[in-house]
Amino acid sequence: MGLPFFSMSNPNDSSTVFKAIALTSSSNFSIGSSHLPVNFFNRVYFGGFIDENEKGKISSVNKIQRSGLEIDINFGVDLFQNNDEGWYVNFQNTITSGAKYNQGLFDVILRGNTGFNENLSLGETAFHFRNHQLFQFGKFNHKIRYGITIGNILQEINGQFGRYDFINFTNPYEWNIISNSNMFAIPNTNNFLKKNGHSLGINYKISEKIKIIKNLKYNFEIKNLGLILLHNNIEKINFDTSFTYSGLSIEQMLNLSDSTNLFNNIFSPKPFSENIFLITPFEFNTNIILNKNKIEYYSGIYYRHNSQYFPKIYFGLNIRNNHKLNFGSILSYGGYNKFQIGMNSEYQINNLRATLILQNFLGLVPSTGKSFGIFLKLSWEIK
């Protein structure tokens, strides 16, 4: 998530083609859930027994929960033609995974359906996993930054159950599943350029002062708003049916091929020859910033499309003390989490600037914190 933590300094004039060059590198990792502690994800990834505390608190079966992972790596360069304008080029590799589901579905999978004798809705259940390479280029000046994003779709997996889908547990030994779901996936290829999907989007950012209030400005940014085309090696699960799962018979358990065929007939993905168009997982970020007495106050909202992502609202402040080290804090709600309290810090030596953001203090205690995230950015200006 882009935060208004630092502003770009103006380069000095020179006689070269580009008056200055600013190199940037950033990386972001975060994992979180609206109801699960960080320890749960440690157990899933590294292995180990998941105890009752690590399954989170028991809530209403109809409560909507979210969990997700974000990994983002960026390398970029800004080429200044003069003090105020120039060109930018950026390469980004973004990996995200997210799921939205009822608390009851999680409980059935992790705690079992003993004593559960009602319908469990699947209408809000959706998930995704994606791995995209994005090449961005465009122009900028002191107010506006705009350009184009061209993407290679390395992997894209999407799933969405129908609005009226449900599982019935009135018989404790049977799962009666009514489903009209839509799921599809494309794999990666060995070819560096020739992928099974591509995307094209636009980027636009504007930063401007609000004249009616002194030292107040706003930022509005939208990134990678466009279309994805999936055109090769698409596998799709799309069924409108109902079926009953009542376990496996002794014969099926002894005959592995029979039990495998039982699930393959229902869930096995089928090749899909038609193209699929999707809206890109664009990012939207807007905020207002007030500078007063060497303190920068800001508030905004951030959202990422088609990612089971709840719009994130954030408030924060940065203390600028005219020394090499500046710091601040941020309070946020949303995304894949609920409340988070984080810390910003920035250290600058000559033309090198390092920014570190810890997104949630409570995540340092994996048994209680429900999210952990860290963001690191390096900027080096060559004059």
Short mmCIF file of C-alpha atoms in Angstrom, two decimals:
data_model
loop_
_atom_site.label_atom_id
_atom_site.label_comp_id
_atom_site.label_asym_id
_atom_site.label_seq_id
_atom_site.Cartn_x
_atom_site.Cartn_y
_atom_site.Cartn_z
CA MET A 1 0.00 0.00 0.00
CA GLY A 2 1.43 3.35 -0.98
CA LEU A 3 1.73 5.72 1.95
CA PRO A 4 2.51 9.46 1.84
CA PHE A 5 5.75 9.07 3.77
CA PHE A 6 8.28 10.97 1.72
CA SER A 7 8.40 13.50 -1.09
CA MET A 8 10.88 13.50 -3.96
CA SER A 9 13.56 16.18 -3.76
CA ASN A 10 14.17 18.46 -6.75
CA PRO A 11 17.37 17.68 -8.65
CA ASN A 12 19.78 20.43 -9.63
CA ASP A 13 20.24 21.57 -13.23
CA SER A 14 23.11 20.20 -15.29
CA SER A 15 24.14 20.04 -18.91
CA THR A 16 23.40 16.34 -19.41
CA VAL A 17 20.43 14.94 -21.36
CA PHE A 18 18.76 13.99 -18.08
CA LYS A 19 19.31 16.48 -15.30
CA ALA A 20 19.15 13.74 -12.66
CA ILE A 21 18.35 10.07 -12.27
CA ALA A 22 16.58 8.56 -9.25
CA LEU A 23 16.89 4.80 -8.76
CA THR A 24 14.37 3.04 -6.53
CA SER A 25 14.01 -0.48 -5.19
CA SER A 26 11.25 -1.67 -2.87
CA SER A 27 9.93 -4.90 -1.45
CA ASN A 28 6.81 -5.67 0.54
CA PHE A 29 5.71 -8.78 2.39
CA SER A 30 2.55 -9.14 4.44
CA ILE A 31 0.30 -11.91 5.65
CA GLY A 32 -2.82 -11.56 7.71
CA SER A 33 -6.33 -12.60 8.59
CA SER A 34 -9.42 -11.10 10.16
CA HIS A 35 -9.60 -13.97 12.68
CA LEU A 36 -6.46 -16.16 12.61
CA PRO A 37 -3.19 -15.47 14.48
CA VAL A 38 0.10 -15.42 12.58
CA ASN A 39 1.03 -18.71 14.24
CA PHE A 40 -1.67 -20.47 12.18
CA PHE A 41 0.17 -19.57 8.95
CA ASN A 42 3.49 -20.62 10.47
CA ARG A 43 2.04 -24.06 11.15
CA VAL A 44 0.57 -24.35 7.64
CA TYR A 45 3.85 -23.39 5.95
CA PHE A 46 6.47 -24.94 8.24
CA GLY A 47 4.38 -27.84 9.53
CA GLY A 48 3.30 -28.79 13.02
CA PHE A 49 0.17 -29.38 15.07
CA ILE A 50 -2.49 -26.64 14.88
CA ASP A 51 -3.96 -26.31 18.36
CA GLU A 52 -7.33 -24.79 19.23
CA ASN A 53 -5.90 -21.35 20.06
CA GLU A 54 -4.30 -21.12 16.62
CA LYS A 55 -7.67 -21.71 14.93
CA GLY A 56 -8.91 -18.36 16.22
CA LYS A 57 -11.98 -17.55 18.28
CA ILE A 58 -15.30 -19.23 17.54
CA SER A 59 -17.70 -16.72 16.00
CA SER A 60 -21.10 -16.77 14.31
CA VAL A 61 -21.12 -19.27 11.42
CA ASN A 62 -22.37 -16.52 9.07
CA LYS A 63 -19.63 -14.03 9.91
CA ILE A 64 -17.52 -13.13 6.85
CA GLN A 65 -13.78 -13.67 7.35
CA ARG A 66 -10.78 -12.87 5.15
CA SER A 67 -7.21 -14.14 4.93
CA GLY A 68 -4.46 -13.20 2.50
CA LEU A 69 -0.81 -12.96 1.48
CA GLU A 70 0.99 -10.18 -0.43
CA ILE A 71 4.53 -10.21 -1.87
CA ASP A 72 5.65 -7.31 -4.03
CA ILE A 73 9.08 -6.48 -5.52
CA ASN A 74 9.78 -3.28 -7.50
CA PHE A 75 12.74 -1.84 -9.38
CA GLY A 76 12.44 1.55 -11.05
CA VAL A 77 14.14 4.65 -12.40
CA ASP A 78 12.99 8.28 -12.75
CA LEU A 79 14.73 10.24 -15.52
CA PHE A 80 14.49 14.00 -14.91
CA GLN A 81 14.52 16.26 -17.98
CA ASN A 82 14.44 19.32 -15.72
CA ASN A 83 13.58 20.11 -12.11
CA ASP A 84 9.88 19.31 -12.50
CA GLU A 85 9.32 16.68 -15.17
CA GLY A 86 10.67 13.57 -16.82
CA TRP A 87 10.07 9.91 -17.62
CA TYR A 88 9.77 6.85 -15.42
CA VAL A 89 10.29 3.12 -15.98
CA ASN A 90 9.41 0.44 -13.42
CA PHE A 91 9.41 -3.35 -13.19
CA GLN A 92 7.16 -5.05 -10.64
CA ASN A 93 6.60 -8.68 -9.66
CA THR A 94 3.49 -9.05 -7.52
CA ILE A 95 2.20 -12.22 -5.88
CA THR A 96 -1.06 -12.20 -3.96
CA SER A 97 -3.35 -14.81 -2.50
CA GLY A 98 -6.64 -14.18 -0.75
CA ALA A 99 -9.85 -15.83 0.38
CA LYS A 100 -13.23 -14.67 1.66
CA TYR A 101 -15.45 -17.20 3.45
CA ASN A 102 -18.01 -17.73 6.20
CA GLN A 103 -16.71 -18.59 9.64
CA GLY A 104 -18.82 -21.75 9.48
CA LEU A 105 -16.94 -23.08 6.45
CA PHE A 106 -13.63 -22.65 8.26
CA ASP A 107 -15.03 -24.39 11.37
CA VAL A 108 -16.34 -27.34 9.36
CA ILE A 109 -12.93 -27.87 7.71
CA LEU A 110 -10.76 -27.31 10.81
CA ARG A 111 -13.13 -28.34 13.64
CA GLY A 112 -15.52 -30.77 11.97
CA ASN A 113 -19.31 -30.76 11.52
CA THR A 114 -20.28 -32.50 14.78
CA GLY A 115 -23.41 -30.81 16.10
CA PHE A 116 -23.78 -28.73 12.94
CA ASN A 117 -27.33 -29.43 11.69
CA GLU A 118 -28.18 -26.53 9.37
CA ASN A 119 -27.38 -25.16 5.94
CA LEU A 120 -24.01 -23.48 5.51
CA SER A 121 -24.03 -20.75 2.87
CA LEU A 122 -21.21 -20.64 0.30
CA GLY A 123 -22.53 -17.52 -1.43
CA GLU A 124 -19.77 -15.25 -0.10
CA THR A 125 -16.96 -17.75 -0.69
CA ALA A 126 -14.28 -16.64 -3.16
CA PHE A 127 -10.52 -17.05 -3.50
CA HIS A 128 -7.59 -16.22 -5.77
CA PHE A 129 -3.89 -16.76 -6.31
CA ARG A 130 -1.92 -14.70 -8.82
CA ASN A 131 1.64 -14.08 -9.93
CA HIS A 132 2.01 -11.16 -12.35
CA GLN A 133 5.02 -9.41 -13.89
CA LEU A 134 4.27 -5.75 -14.65
CA PHE A 135 6.32 -3.37 -16.81
CA GLN A 136 5.35 0.28 -16.28
CA PHE A 137 6.47 3.42 -18.08
CA GLY A 138 5.22 6.98 -18.49
CA LYS A 139 5.77 10.66 -17.75
CA PHE A 140 5.63 12.80 -14.65
CA ASN A 141 5.77 16.39 -13.50
CA HIS A 142 5.42 18.06 -10.11
CA LYS A 143 1.64 17.41 -10.07
CA ILE A 144 0.80 14.47 -12.29
CA ARG A 145 2.24 11.03 -13.00
CA TYR A 146 0.67 8.96 -15.77
CA GLY A 147 1.57 5.99 -17.93
CA ILE A 148 0.86 2.43 -19.09
CA THR A 149 1.31 -0.98 -17.50
CA ILE A 150 1.99 -4.06 -19.65
CA GLY A 151 1.71 -7.36 -17.81
CA ASN A 152 2.75 -10.98 -18.14
CA ILE A 153 0.31 -13.28 -16.32
CA LEU A 154 2.50 -16.02 -14.86
CA GLN A 155 -0.32 -17.58 -12.86
CA GLU A 156 -3.96 -16.68 -12.27
CA ILE A 157 -6.35 -18.82 -10.21
CA ASN A 158 -9.83 -17.54 -9.43
CA GLY A 159 -12.84 -19.14 -7.77
CA GLN A 160 -16.31 -17.90 -6.90
CA PHE A 161 -19.30 -19.86 -5.62
CA GLY A 162 -22.83 -18.98 -6.66
CA ARG A 163 -24.99 -16.67 -4.61
CA TYR A 164 -27.33 -19.45 -3.45
CA ASP A 165 -24.78 -22.26 -3.04
CA PHE A 166 -24.82 -24.09 0.28
CA ILE A 167 -23.89 -27.27 2.15
CA ASN A 168 -26.51 -29.12 4.17
CA PHE A 169 -25.46 -31.06 7.30
CA THR A 170 -28.83 -32.31 8.60
CA ASN A 171 -27.48 -35.86 8.31
CA PRO A 172 -24.27 -36.00 10.37
CA TYR A 173 -22.79 -38.59 8.00
CA GLU A 174 -23.50 -36.75 4.73
CA TRP A 175 -22.54 -33.45 3.11
CA ASN A 176 -25.28 -32.41 0.66
CA ILE A 177 -23.63 -29.78 -1.56
CA ILE A 178 -25.64 -27.52 -3.88
CA SER A 179 -23.27 -25.52 -6.08
CA ASN A 180 -23.18 -23.28 -9.13
CA SER A 181 -19.53 -22.31 -8.93
CA ASN A 182 -17.08 -20.83 -11.42
CA MET A 183 -13.36 -21.58 -11.10
CA PHE A 184 -10.49 -21.31 -13.56
CA ALA A 185 -6.70 -21.37 -13.59
CA ILE A 186 -3.76 -20.89 -15.94
CA PRO A 187 -0.25 -22.25 -15.25
CA ASN A 188 3.11 -20.64 -15.94
CA THR A 189 5.27 -21.46 -18.98
CA ASN A 190 9.00 -21.99 -19.44
CA ASN A 191 9.20 -19.21 -22.03
CA PHE A 192 10.30 -15.89 -20.48
CA LEU A 193 8.10 -13.76 -22.78
CA LYS A 194 5.42 -16.07 -24.19
CA LYS A 195 2.88 -16.55 -21.40
CA ASN A 196 -0.68 -17.87 -21.22
CA GLY A 197 -2.08 -14.45 -20.39
CA HIS A 198 -1.29 -10.75 -20.73
CA SER A 199 -2.67 -7.49 -19.41
CA LEU A 200 -2.78 -3.81 -20.33
CA GLY A 201 -3.63 -1.03 -17.90
CA ILE A 202 -3.25 2.68 -17.24
CA ASN A 203 -1.65 4.50 -14.30
CA TYR A 204 -2.62 7.95 -13.10
CA LYS A 205 -1.61 9.95 -10.03
CA ILE A 206 -2.25 13.57 -9.13
CA SER A 207 -0.92 15.50 -6.13
CA GLU A 208 -2.13 19.04 -5.53
CA LYS A 209 -2.54 21.58 -2.75
CA ILE A 210 -5.99 22.40 -1.38
CA LYS A 211 -5.98 26.20 -1.51
CA ILE A 212 -8.70 26.88 1.04
CA ILE A 213 -6.58 25.38 3.86
CA LYS A 214 -2.92 26.24 4.31
CA ASN A 215 -0.40 23.35 4.10
CA LEU A 216 -3.10 20.85 3.07
CA LYS A 217 -2.86 18.73 -0.09
CA TYR A 218 -4.44 15.62 -1.56
CA ASN A 219 -3.19 12.63 -3.54
CA PHE A 220 -5.27 10.51 -5.88
CA GLU A 221 -3.79 7.42 -7.55
CA ILE A 222 -5.05 4.53 -9.64
CA LYS A 223 -2.63 1.85 -10.85
CA ASN A 224 -3.01 -0.75 -13.58
CA LEU A 225 -6.67 -0.12 -14.45
CA GLY A 226 -7.37 -2.20 -17.55
CA LEU A 227 -7.99 -5.69 -18.90
CA ILE A 228 -6.43 -9.16 -18.62
CA LEU A 229 -6.58 -11.59 -21.54
CA LEU A 230 -6.17 -15.28 -20.72
CA HIS A 231 -5.69 -17.11 -24.02
CA ASN A 232 -3.79 -20.41 -23.60
CA ASN A 233 -3.80 -23.53 -21.39
CA ILE A 234 -6.88 -22.43 -19.43
CA GLU A 235 -8.35 -25.03 -17.08
CA LYS A 236 -11.86 -24.43 -15.82
CA ILE A 237 -14.25 -25.92 -13.27
CA ASN A 238 -17.76 -24.62 -13.95
CA PHE A 239 -20.64 -26.77 -12.80
CA ASP A 240 -24.29 -26.26 -11.92
CA THR A 241 -25.21 -29.36 -9.98
CA SER A 242 -25.85 -30.93 -6.61
CA PHE A 243 -24.25 -33.98 -5.08
CA THR A 244 -24.03 -35.80 -1.79
CA TYR A 245 -20.74 -36.73 -0.16
CA SER A 246 -21.13 -39.38 2.54
CA GLY A 247 -17.57 -40.59 2.87
CA LEU A 248 -15.88 -43.54 1.17
CA SER A 249 -16.93 -47.15 1.36
CA ILE A 250 -14.49 -49.87 2.43
CA GLU A 251 -14.24 -51.00 -1.19
CA GLN A 252 -13.41 -47.46 -2.37
CA MET A 253 -10.76 -47.01 0.30
CA LEU A 254 -9.16 -50.32 -0.70
CA ASN A 255 -9.36 -49.38 -4.38
CA LEU A 256 -7.57 -46.05 -4.63
CA SER A 257 -8.48 -45.53 -8.29
CA ASP A 258 -12.22 -45.73 -7.53
CA SER A 259 -12.03 -43.13 -4.76
CA THR A 260 -9.90 -40.85 -6.94
CA ASN A 261 -12.38 -41.10 -9.81
CA LEU A 262 -15.22 -40.14 -7.44
CA PHE A 263 -13.68 -36.71 -6.87
CA ASN A 264 -12.25 -36.29 -10.37
CA ASN A 265 -15.70 -36.62 -11.91
CA ILE A 266 -16.88 -33.66 -9.85
CA PHE A 267 -13.88 -31.40 -9.32
CA SER A 268 -11.43 -32.21 -12.12
CA PRO A 269 -10.63 -29.09 -14.21
CA LYS A 270 -11.36 -29.31 -17.92
CA PRO A 271 -9.44 -27.61 -20.75
CA PHE A 272 -11.18 -24.41 -21.90
CA SER A 273 -10.53 -23.24 -25.45
CA GLU A 274 -12.17 -19.79 -25.38
CA ASN A 275 -10.42 -16.60 -24.30
CA ILE A 276 -11.25 -15.11 -20.90
CA PHE A 277 -11.28 -11.34 -20.29
CA LEU A 278 -10.94 -10.00 -16.75
CA ILE A 279 -10.64 -6.59 -15.16
CA THR A 280 -7.12 -6.15 -13.81
CA PRO A 281 -6.59 -6.23 -10.02
CA PHE A 282 -6.14 -2.45 -10.10
CA GLU A 283 -5.12 -0.47 -7.04
CA PHE A 284 -6.82 2.69 -5.80
CA ASN A 285 -5.29 4.98 -3.20
CA THR A 286 -6.36 8.46 -2.13
CA ASN A 287 -5.36 10.54 0.88
CA ILE A 288 -5.11 14.03 2.31
CA ILE A 289 -1.97 15.37 4.02
CA LEU A 290 -1.59 18.25 6.46
CA ASN A 291 1.86 19.63 7.37
CA LYS A 292 1.99 21.55 10.64
CA ASN A 293 4.89 22.28 13.00
CA LYS A 294 7.21 19.68 11.44
CA ILE A 295 4.51 17.00 11.78
CA GLU A 296 2.80 15.46 8.75
CA TYR A 297 -0.73 14.18 9.41
CA TYR A 298 -2.45 12.04 6.80
CA SER A 299 -5.57 9.98 6.25
CA GLY A 300 -6.73 7.91 3.30
CA ILE A 301 -8.27 4.79 1.81
CA TYR A 302 -6.70 1.98 -0.25
CA TYR A 303 -8.34 -0.81 -2.28
CA ARG A 304 -7.26 -3.61 -4.62
CA HIS A 305 -9.84 -5.05 -7.02
CA ASN A 306 -10.87 -8.71 -7.34
CA SER A 307 -8.67 -9.83 -4.46
CA GLN A 308 -11.17 -10.49 -1.63
CA TYR A 309 -9.74 -7.27 -0.20
CA PHE A 310 -11.80 -5.08 2.14
CA PRO A 311 -11.14 -1.35 1.53
CA LYS A 312 -8.43 -0.24 3.97
CA ILE A 313 -8.83 3.04 5.88
CA TYR A 314 -5.67 4.48 7.44
CA PHE A 315 -4.60 7.40 9.64
CA GLY A 316 -1.06 8.37 10.56
CA LEU A 317 1.58 10.96 11.29
CA ASN A 318 5.25 11.48 10.48
CA ILE A 319 7.60 13.58 12.58
CA ARG A 320 10.18 15.44 10.51
CA ASN A 321 12.94 16.71 12.80
CA ASN A 322 15.40 17.92 10.12
CA HIS A 323 17.82 15.18 11.10
CA LYS A 324 18.88 12.10 9.20
CA LEU A 325 16.25 9.96 10.94
CA ASN A 326 12.51 10.64 10.71
CA PHE A 327 9.77 8.43 12.09
CA GLY A 328 6.03 8.07 12.44
CA SER A 329 3.11 5.74 13.14
CA ILE A 330 0.00 4.52 11.34
CA LEU A 331 -3.37 3.08 12.38
CA SER A 332 -5.36 1.15 9.78
CA TYR A 333 -8.45 -1.01 9.42
CA GLY A 334 -9.28 -3.32 6.50
CA GLY A 335 -7.50 -5.29 3.81
CA TYR A 336 -7.20 -8.89 4.97
CA ASN A 337 -7.10 -7.74 8.60
CA LYS A 338 -8.91 -5.65 11.13
CA PHE A 339 -7.09 -3.01 13.22
CA GLN A 340 -3.33 -2.65 12.77
CA ILE A 341 -0.89 -0.31 14.48
CA GLY A 342 2.34 0.20 12.53
CA MET A 343 5.53 2.26 12.51
CA ASN A 344 7.27 4.25 9.76
CA SER A 345 10.93 5.22 9.73
CA GLU A 346 13.15 6.98 7.21
CA TYR A 347 16.91 7.42 7.20
CA GLN A 348 18.77 9.61 4.71
CA ILE A 349 22.49 10.03 3.99
CA ASN A 350 23.25 12.51 1.21
CA ASN A 351 21.41 11.19 -1.88
CA LEU A 352 20.50 7.79 -0.42
CA ARG A 353 17.18 7.37 1.38
CA ALA A 354 15.91 4.22 3.13
CA THR A 355 12.28 3.78 4.21
CA LEU A 356 11.10 1.01 6.53
CA ILE A 357 7.46 0.36 7.46
CA LEU A 358 6.40 -2.21 10.04
CA GLN A 359 2.71 -2.69 9.35
CA ASN A 360 1.58 -4.19 12.66
CA PHE A 361 3.29 -4.19 16.07
CA LEU A 362 1.09 -7.02 17.34
CA GLY A 363 2.37 -9.27 14.56
CA LEU A 364 5.69 -9.47 16.41
CA VAL A 365 3.84 -11.79 18.82
CA PRO A 366 2.69 -14.58 16.43
CA SER A 367 0.43 -16.24 18.99
CA THR A 368 -1.83 -13.17 19.29
CA GLY A 369 -1.17 -10.86 16.32
CA LYS A 370 -3.40 -11.51 13.30
CA SER A 371 -1.09 -9.97 10.71
CA PHE A 372 2.54 -9.27 9.99
CA GLY A 373 3.95 -7.05 7.27
CA ILE A 374 7.15 -5.26 6.39
CA PHE A 375 7.93 -2.75 3.63
CA LEU A 376 11.43 -1.62 2.64
CA LYS A 377 12.30 1.00 0.02
CA LEU A 378 15.68 2.37 -1.11
CA SER A 379 16.04 5.51 -3.25
CA TRP A 380 19.30 6.82 -4.71
CA GLU A 381 19.46 10.07 -6.63
CA ILE A 382 22.28 10.55 -9.16
CA LYS A 383 22.84 14.18 -10.14
#
